[in-house]
Amino acid sequence: MRAFTTFSPLRKTLLGLAMAGALGAAGQAQAGEVEVLHWWTSGGEAKAVGELRDLLEAEGHEWKDFAVAGGAGDSAMTVLKSRAMSGNPPAAAQINGPSIQEWGELGLLGNLDGVAEAGNWDELLPEVVSNMMRHDGHYVAVPVNVHRVNWLWANPEVLEDAGVEMPTTWDELFAAGETLRDAGYVPLAHGGQPWQDATIFESVVLSLGGSDFYRRAFVDLDEKTLQSDTMIEALTTFKRLRKLMDEGMPGRDWNLATGMVIDGEAAMQIMGDWAKGEFTAAGMKAGEDYVCAPVPGTKDAFTFNIDSFAMFQLGDEEAREAQKTLARLILEPEFQKTFNQIKGSIPARPDLDMSGFDSCAKRSMQDFQAARDANTLVPSMAHRMAMRSDVQGAFFDIITNYFNSSDMAAEQAAERLAQAAKLAM
């Protein structure tokens, strides 16, 4: 992963306010209070984050919830930038991937090295996880979990009723889609939002190009790769998937799409394993009431999204202690197990006993470790893991415009992706 030294256009303004404003305003927090910005607002997510709140309050500190709805965190990041510009960031904020480095460059993040040393984070965390939690060699964030993004979810009763099997190739998926449509079901539930479009697209790219191709495209931003025949094939396959979706998808939230699978209105959904939290909240059991499988063609790879909380600098000593307690609790076994069983993800620390997790989570942990050993772990482009936020925004615009355009060719979309990558260099 590259170390980024540029931020969004807000960088210059934020730098001028970073130290004096942030330390002054943040230091006014009540003793022992931690204001936590996050975007976990769906049923399963809200229940999961409530576990962390309860643990913090059990140790005598106060949790001030700052939830901003929006599945990919775009709205939350807009609010966070506004708060930072006014010199009043929260104590902790859900910030993922390279964005941690961007905020670290602004000098706003606190130092968690003492908590990390006491908790032996270097030994507990896989290197791919711990590296993302550091800025300039120092821990500034703590990982909550590891999500697998390249999952295909399905309602087995719907599949059985239509007489189709869980698809393992794109050809099988398209063939199943026709049969499911004829049987009166929506073949593929989807929410027409840019981040959801990008979630599907990155899985198609991984499937058809493999992990090395994926990295060249989305991490290295290689222009030749972005304009290649393989990328054009991925774009073409991606757009074909639109025919498997319903007309009501524009603007639909991801959890509502998951609800379509839960209710038997739709057969399948391509979505990260946070979708499993919705199945769990609905009282459904993995392997029986719903089934999971890697997106066709990606069974040997693992697209990861690491949820993490970055800690902002605070002036008040008691507030800093509460903040450190929050960081410590996040990586303790009790929270890691309880939270991830509810959320649908797997623990950030792989040393924990997985016997209490469901079959999808157990497979996810096995596949994560296998992909780590085989060097087929790839960071999610759609979920702030692979590239700078401004580049990601440009890619989102191109991907979703292409997906919804009746006259943009795959070759045009590929060329625009390459142009966006060129401007980012």
Coordinates of C-alpha atoms in Angstrom, one line a residue:
M1 CA 0.0 0.0 0.0
R2 CA 1.3 3.4 -1.0
A3 CA 1.9 6.1 1.6
F4 CA -0.1 9.1 0.5
T5 CA 1.0 12.7 1.0
T6 CA -2.0 14.4 -0.5
F7 CA -5.5 14.9 0.7
S8 CA -8.7 16.2 -0.8
P9 CA -9.0 19.9 -1.7
L10 CA -9.8 20.5 1.9
R11 CA -6.2 19.7 2.9
K12 CA -4.9 23.3 2.9
T13 CA -7.8 24.7 4.9
L14 CA -7.7 21.8 7.4
L15 CA -4.0 22.2 7.9
G16 CA -4.4 25.7 9.0
L17 CA -6.9 24.7 11.7
A18 CA -5.5 21.3 12.6
M19 CA -3.6 21.8 15.8
A20 CA -4.9 24.9 17.6
G21 CA -8.6 24.5 16.7
A22 CA -8.8 20.7 17.2
L23 CA -6.9 20.7 20.5
G24 CA -8.9 23.6 21.9
A25 CA -12.4 22.5 21.0
A26 CA -11.9 18.7 21.5
G27 CA -10.4 19.4 24.9
Q28 CA -13.7 20.9 26.0
A29 CA -15.2 17.4 26.1
Q30 CA -16.7 16.2 29.4
A31 CA -14.5 14.1 31.6
G32 CA -14.6 10.5 30.5
E33 CA -16.7 11.2 27.5
V34 CA -16.0 9.7 24.1
E35 CA -17.9 11.0 21.1
V36 CA -17.8 8.3 18.4
L37 CA -18.6 9.0 14.8
H38 CA -19.7 6.0 12.7
W39 CA -22.1 5.0 10.0
W40 CA -23.5 1.8 11.5
T41 CA -27.2 2.5 11.5
S42 CA -28.9 -0.6 10.0
G43 CA -30.5 -3.1 12.4
G44 CA -27.6 -5.5 12.7
E45 CA -25.0 -2.8 12.7
A46 CA -26.7 -0.7 15.4
K47 CA -27.0 -3.8 17.6
A48 CA -23.3 -4.6 17.0
V49 CA -22.0 -1.1 17.9
G50 CA -24.2 -1.1 21.0
E51 CA -22.0 -3.9 22.4
L52 CA -19.0 -1.5 22.3
R53 CA -21.0 1.3 23.9
D54 CA -22.1 -1.0 26.8
L55 CA -18.5 -2.2 27.4
L56 CA -17.2 1.4 27.6
E57 CA -19.9 2.5 29.9
A58 CA -19.4 -0.5 32.1
E59 CA -15.9 0.9 32.8
G60 CA -17.4 4.2 33.9
H61 CA -17.0 6.3 30.8
E62 CA -19.6 8.0 28.7
W63 CA -20.3 7.1 25.1
K64 CA -21.7 10.0 23.0
D65 CA -23.1 8.4 19.8
F66 CA -22.5 10.3 16.6
A67 CA -24.1 8.1 13.9
V68 CA -24.4 9.3 10.3
A69 CA -26.5 7.1 8.0
G70 CA -25.0 6.0 4.7
G71 CA -23.7 2.5 4.0
A72 CA -20.3 3.4 2.5
G73 CA -19.6 6.3 5.0
D74 CA -19.6 9.1 2.4
S75 CA -22.0 11.2 4.4
A76 CA -20.1 10.5 7.6
M77 CA -16.8 11.7 6.0
T78 CA -18.5 14.9 4.8
V79 CA -19.7 15.6 8.3
L80 CA -16.2 14.7 9.8
K81 CA -14.5 17.1 7.4
S82 CA -16.9 19.8 8.4
R83 CA -16.3 19.2 12.1
A84 CA -12.5 19.2 11.5
M85 CA -12.7 22.5 9.6
S86 CA -14.5 24.0 12.6
G87 CA -11.8 22.7 14.9
N88 CA -14.2 20.3 16.6
P89 CA -13.6 16.7 15.5
P90 CA -15.0 13.8 17.6
A91 CA -12.8 11.8 19.9
A92 CA -13.1 8.7 17.6
A93 CA -14.2 8.3 14.1
Q94 CA -14.8 5.3 11.8
I95 CA -12.1 5.8 9.2
N96 CA -10.8 3.1 6.9
G97 CA -7.8 2.3 4.8
P98 CA -5.7 5.0 3.1
S99 CA -8.0 7.7 4.6
I100 CA -6.2 7.0 7.9
Q101 CA -3.0 8.2 6.3
E102 CA -4.7 11.2 4.9
W103 CA -5.9 12.3 8.3
G104 CA -2.6 11.5 9.8
E105 CA -0.9 13.8 7.4
L106 CA -3.0 16.6 8.8
G107 CA -1.6 16.1 12.3
L108 CA -5.0 15.5 13.9
L109 CA -4.7 11.9 15.0
G110 CA -3.6 10.8 18.5
N111 CA -0.9 8.3 19.4
L112 CA -2.0 4.8 20.5
D113 CA 1.5 3.3 20.8
G114 CA 1.1 2.9 24.6
V115 CA -2.2 1.0 24.3
A116 CA -0.8 -1.1 21.4
E117 CA 2.3 -2.1 23.4
A118 CA 0.3 -3.0 26.5
G119 CA -2.1 -5.1 24.3
N120 CA 0.7 -6.7 22.2
W121 CA -1.0 -5.5 19.0
D122 CA 2.1 -6.3 16.9
E123 CA 1.8 -10.0 17.7
L124 CA -2.0 -10.2 17.7
L125 CA -2.7 -8.5 14.3
P126 CA -1.9 -9.8 10.8
E127 CA 0.6 -7.5 9.1
V128 CA -1.9 -6.4 6.5
V129 CA -4.1 -5.2 9.3
S130 CA -1.6 -3.5 11.6
N131 CA 0.1 -1.6 8.7
M132 CA -3.2 0.2 8.0
M133 CA -3.5 1.2 11.6
R134 CA -0.2 3.1 11.6
H135 CA 0.8 6.5 10.4
D136 CA 4.5 7.5 10.3
G137 CA 5.3 4.3 12.2
H138 CA 2.8 5.0 15.1
Y139 CA -0.5 3.4 15.9
V140 CA -3.3 6.0 15.3
A141 CA -6.2 3.7 14.8
V142 CA -7.6 0.4 16.0
P143 CA -9.2 -2.3 13.9
V144 CA -12.6 -3.6 14.7
N145 CA -12.9 -6.4 12.2
V146 CA -12.2 -7.7 8.8
H147 CA -15.0 -7.9 6.2
R148 CA -14.9 -10.0 3.1
V149 CA -16.5 -8.0 0.3
N150 CA -16.6 -10.7 -2.5
W151 CA -19.6 -12.6 -1.2
L152 CA -22.7 -13.9 -3.0
W153 CA -25.7 -14.4 -0.7
A154 CA -28.8 -16.4 -1.6
N155 CA -32.1 -17.5 -0.3
P156 CA -32.1 -21.4 -0.8
E157 CA -35.9 -21.7 -0.8
V158 CA -36.1 -19.3 -3.8
L159 CA -33.3 -21.2 -5.6
E160 CA -35.0 -24.5 -4.9
D161 CA -38.4 -23.2 -6.0
A162 CA -37.0 -22.0 -9.3
G163 CA -35.0 -25.2 -9.7
V164 CA -31.5 -23.6 -9.9
E165 CA -28.2 -24.2 -8.1
M166 CA -26.0 -21.7 -6.4
P167 CA -23.9 -20.4 -9.4
T168 CA -20.2 -20.7 -9.4
T169 CA -19.5 -19.0 -12.8
W170 CA -20.8 -16.0 -14.5
D171 CA -22.4 -18.1 -17.2
E172 CA -24.2 -20.1 -14.5
L173 CA -25.3 -16.9 -12.8
F174 CA -26.8 -15.4 -16.0
A175 CA -28.5 -18.7 -16.9
A176 CA -30.0 -18.9 -13.4
G177 CA -31.1 -15.3 -13.6
E178 CA -33.3 -16.1 -16.6
T179 CA -34.9 -19.1 -14.9
L180 CA -35.5 -17.1 -11.7
R181 CA -37.0 -14.2 -13.6
D182 CA -39.4 -16.7 -15.3
A183 CA -40.3 -18.0 -11.9
G184 CA -41.3 -14.6 -10.7
Y185 CA -38.3 -13.6 -8.6
V186 CA -35.8 -10.8 -8.8
P187 CA -32.6 -12.6 -9.7
L188 CA -30.1 -10.2 -8.1
A189 CA -31.1 -7.7 -5.4
H190 CA -29.2 -4.4 -5.6
G191 CA -29.2 -0.9 -4.4
G192 CA -28.4 1.7 -7.1
Q193 CA -25.9 3.8 -5.2
P194 CA -22.4 4.5 -6.5
W195 CA -20.6 2.5 -3.7
Q196 CA -22.9 -0.5 -4.3
D197 CA -22.2 -0.4 -8.0
A198 CA -18.5 -0.3 -7.3
T199 CA -18.8 -3.2 -4.9
I200 CA -20.1 -5.4 -7.6
F201 CA -17.7 -4.1 -10.2
E202 CA -14.6 -4.7 -8.2
S203 CA -15.7 -8.4 -7.7
V204 CA -16.2 -8.8 -11.4
V205 CA -12.7 -7.3 -12.0
L206 CA -11.2 -9.7 -9.4
S207 CA -13.0 -12.7 -11.0
L208 CA -11.9 -12.1 -14.6
G209 CA -8.5 -10.6 -13.9
G210 CA -7.2 -12.2 -10.7
S211 CA -5.5 -10.6 -7.7
D212 CA -2.4 -9.3 -9.5
F213 CA -4.5 -7.6 -12.2
Y214 CA -6.8 -6.2 -9.5
R215 CA -3.9 -4.6 -7.7
R216 CA -2.4 -3.1 -10.8
A217 CA -5.8 -1.6 -11.6
F218 CA -7.0 -0.3 -8.3
V219 CA -3.9 0.1 -6.1
D220 CA -1.1 0.9 -8.6
L221 CA -3.7 2.8 -10.9
D222 CA -1.8 1.4 -13.9
E223 CA -3.3 3.1 -17.0
K224 CA -2.5 0.2 -19.4
T225 CA -4.3 -2.2 -17.1
L226 CA -7.3 0.0 -16.8
Q227 CA -7.6 0.2 -20.6
S228 CA -6.9 -3.5 -21.2
D229 CA -9.1 -6.1 -22.9
T230 CA -9.6 -7.7 -19.5
M231 CA -10.9 -4.5 -18.0
I232 CA -13.2 -4.0 -21.0
E233 CA -14.5 -7.6 -20.5
A234 CA -15.1 -6.9 -16.8
L235 CA -17.0 -3.7 -17.7
T236 CA -19.1 -5.6 -20.2
T237 CA -19.9 -8.4 -17.7
F238 CA -20.7 -5.9 -15.0
K239 CA -23.2 -4.1 -17.2
R240 CA -24.9 -7.4 -18.1
L241 CA -25.7 -7.9 -14.4
R242 CA -28.0 -4.9 -14.5
K243 CA -30.5 -7.0 -16.5
L244 CA -30.8 -9.3 -13.5
M245 CA -32.0 -6.4 -11.2
D246 CA -35.3 -4.8 -10.7
E247 CA -36.4 -1.3 -11.8
G248 CA -36.8 -0.2 -8.2
M249 CA -33.1 -0.3 -7.4
P250 CA -32.1 3.4 -7.9
G251 CA -31.3 4.9 -4.5
R252 CA -32.1 1.8 -2.6
D253 CA -30.1 1.3 0.6
W254 CA -28.0 -1.9 0.8
N255 CA -29.9 -3.4 3.7
L256 CA -33.2 -3.0 1.9
A257 CA -31.7 -5.1 -0.9
T258 CA -30.7 -7.7 1.6
G259 CA -34.2 -7.6 3.0
M260 CA -35.5 -8.6 -0.5
V261 CA -33.4 -11.8 -0.2
I262 CA -34.6 -12.4 3.4
D263 CA -38.2 -12.0 2.3
G264 CA -37.9 -14.2 -0.7
E265 CA -38.6 -11.4 -3.2
A266 CA -35.1 -11.8 -4.6
A267 CA -32.8 -14.8 -5.0
M268 CA -29.3 -13.4 -4.5
Q269 CA -27.2 -10.3 -3.6
I270 CA -23.5 -9.5 -4.1
M271 CA -22.5 -7.7 -1.0
G272 CA -19.9 -7.7 1.8
D273 CA -20.5 -9.8 4.8
W274 CA -22.1 -7.0 6.8
A275 CA -25.2 -8.3 4.9
K276 CA -24.9 -11.3 7.2
G277 CA -25.8 -9.1 10.2
E278 CA -29.2 -8.5 8.6
F279 CA -29.8 -12.2 8.1
T280 CA -28.8 -12.7 11.8
A281 CA -31.0 -9.9 13.0
A282 CA -33.9 -11.6 11.1
G283 CA -33.3 -14.8 13.0
M284 CA -32.0 -16.7 10.1
K285 CA -29.3 -19.4 10.3
A286 CA -26.3 -19.6 7.9
G287 CA -26.3 -22.7 5.7
E288 CA -30.0 -23.3 6.2
D289 CA -32.1 -20.1 5.9
Y290 CA -29.5 -18.4 3.7
V291 CA -26.3 -19.5 2.0
C292 CA -23.1 -17.8 1.1
A293 CA -20.4 -18.4 -1.5
P294 CA -17.6 -16.4 -3.0
V295 CA -18.6 -14.3 -6.0
P296 CA -18.1 -16.5 -9.1
G297 CA -14.5 -16.9 -10.0
T298 CA -13.1 -15.4 -6.8
K299 CA -13.0 -18.4 -4.4
D300 CA -9.2 -18.3 -4.1
A301 CA -9.1 -14.5 -3.4
F302 CA -10.3 -12.3 -0.6
T303 CA -11.3 -8.7 -1.0
F304 CA -11.0 -7.1 2.4
N305 CA -12.5 -4.1 4.1
I306 CA -11.2 -3.3 7.6
D307 CA -13.5 -1.3 9.8
S308 CA -11.4 0.8 12.2
F309 CA -11.6 3.7 14.6
A310 CA -9.1 6.5 14.3
M311 CA -8.5 8.5 17.5
F312 CA -8.3 12.3 17.3
Q313 CA -6.1 14.4 19.6
L314 CA -7.8 15.5 22.8
G315 CA -6.7 18.1 25.3
D316 CA -8.6 16.8 28.3
E317 CA -6.8 14.1 30.3
E318 CA -9.9 12.2 31.5
A319 CA -11.2 12.3 27.9
R320 CA -7.9 10.8 26.7
E321 CA -8.1 8.1 29.2
A322 CA -11.6 7.2 28.1
Q323 CA -10.4 7.2 24.5
K324 CA -7.5 4.8 25.4
T325 CA -10.0 2.6 27.2
L326 CA -12.1 2.5 24.0
A327 CA -9.1 1.5 21.9
R328 CA -8.2 -1.3 24.4
L329 CA -11.7 -2.7 24.5
I330 CA -12.0 -2.9 20.8
L331 CA -9.3 -5.6 20.5
E332 CA -10.2 -7.5 23.6
P333 CA -11.6 -11.0 23.0
E334 CA -15.0 -10.4 24.5
F335 CA -15.8 -7.5 22.1
Q336 CA -14.1 -9.0 19.1
K337 CA -16.2 -12.2 19.4
T338 CA -19.6 -10.6 20.3
F339 CA -19.3 -7.7 17.8
N340 CA -18.3 -9.8 14.8
Q341 CA -20.9 -12.5 15.4
I342 CA -23.5 -9.8 15.2
K343 CA -22.0 -7.7 12.5
G344 CA -21.2 -10.6 10.2
S345 CA -17.5 -10.0 9.9
I346 CA -14.5 -11.9 11.3
P347 CA -12.3 -10.7 14.2
A348 CA -9.3 -8.5 13.4
R349 CA -7.2 -10.8 15.5
P350 CA -7.0 -14.4 14.0
D351 CA -6.0 -16.1 17.3
L352 CA -9.5 -16.3 18.7
D353 CA -11.6 -19.4 18.9
M354 CA -14.1 -19.4 16.0
S355 CA -16.3 -22.3 17.3
G356 CA -19.1 -19.9 18.2
F357 CA -19.2 -18.4 14.8
D358 CA -21.5 -19.5 11.9
S359 CA -20.4 -21.5 8.9
C360 CA -20.0 -18.4 6.7
A361 CA -17.7 -16.7 9.2
K362 CA -15.6 -19.9 9.7
R363 CA -15.1 -20.1 5.9
S364 CA -14.3 -16.4 5.8
M365 CA -11.5 -16.8 8.4
Q366 CA -10.1 -19.9 6.6
D367 CA -10.2 -18.1 3.3
F368 CA -8.6 -15.0 4.7
Q369 CA -5.7 -16.9 6.1
A370 CA -5.3 -18.9 2.8
A371 CA -5.4 -15.8 0.7
R372 CA -2.8 -14.1 3.0
D373 CA -0.5 -17.1 2.6
A374 CA -1.1 -17.2 -1.2
N375 CA -0.8 -13.4 -1.6
T376 CA -4.3 -13.1 -3.0
L377 CA -5.6 -10.7 -0.4
V378 CA -6.7 -7.5 -2.1
P379 CA -8.0 -4.2 -0.6
S380 CA -11.5 -3.2 -1.5
M381 CA -11.6 -0.3 -4.0
A382 CA -15.3 0.3 -3.2
H383 CA -14.7 0.5 0.6
R384 CA -11.8 3.0 1.0
M385 CA -9.1 0.3 1.2
A386 CA -7.2 0.7 -2.1
M387 CA -6.9 4.3 -3.1
R388 CA -7.1 7.9 -2.0
S389 CA -10.6 9.2 -1.4
D390 CA -10.5 11.7 -4.3
V391 CA -9.5 9.1 -6.8
Q392 CA -12.1 6.7 -5.4
G393 CA -14.7 9.4 -6.0
A394 CA -13.7 9.8 -9.6
F395 CA -13.9 6.1 -10.1
F396 CA -17.3 5.9 -8.5
D397 CA -18.6 8.5 -10.9
I398 CA -17.3 6.7 -13.9
I399 CA -18.5 3.3 -12.8
T400 CA -22.0 4.3 -11.9
N401 CA -22.5 6.5 -14.9
Y402 CA -21.4 3.7 -17.2
F403 CA -23.6 1.2 -15.3
N404 CA -26.7 3.4 -15.8
S405 CA -25.9 4.7 -19.3
S406 CA -27.5 3.2 -22.4
D407 CA -25.0 4.6 -24.8
M408 CA -21.6 4.6 -23.0
A409 CA -19.4 1.7 -24.4
A410 CA -17.1 -0.3 -22.2
E411 CA -14.1 1.0 -24.1
Q412 CA -15.2 4.6 -23.2
A413 CA -15.5 3.7 -19.5
A414 CA -12.1 2.0 -19.5
E415 CA -10.5 5.1 -21.1
R416 CA -12.1 7.4 -18.5
L417 CA -10.8 5.2 -15.7
A418 CA -7.3 5.4 -17.1
Q419 CA -7.7 9.2 -17.4
A420 CA -8.8 9.5 -13.8
A421 CA -5.8 7.4 -12.7
K422 CA -3.5 9.6 -14.8
L423 CA -4.8 12.8 -13.1
A424 CA -4.2 11.2 -9.7
M425 CA -0.5 10.6 -10.2

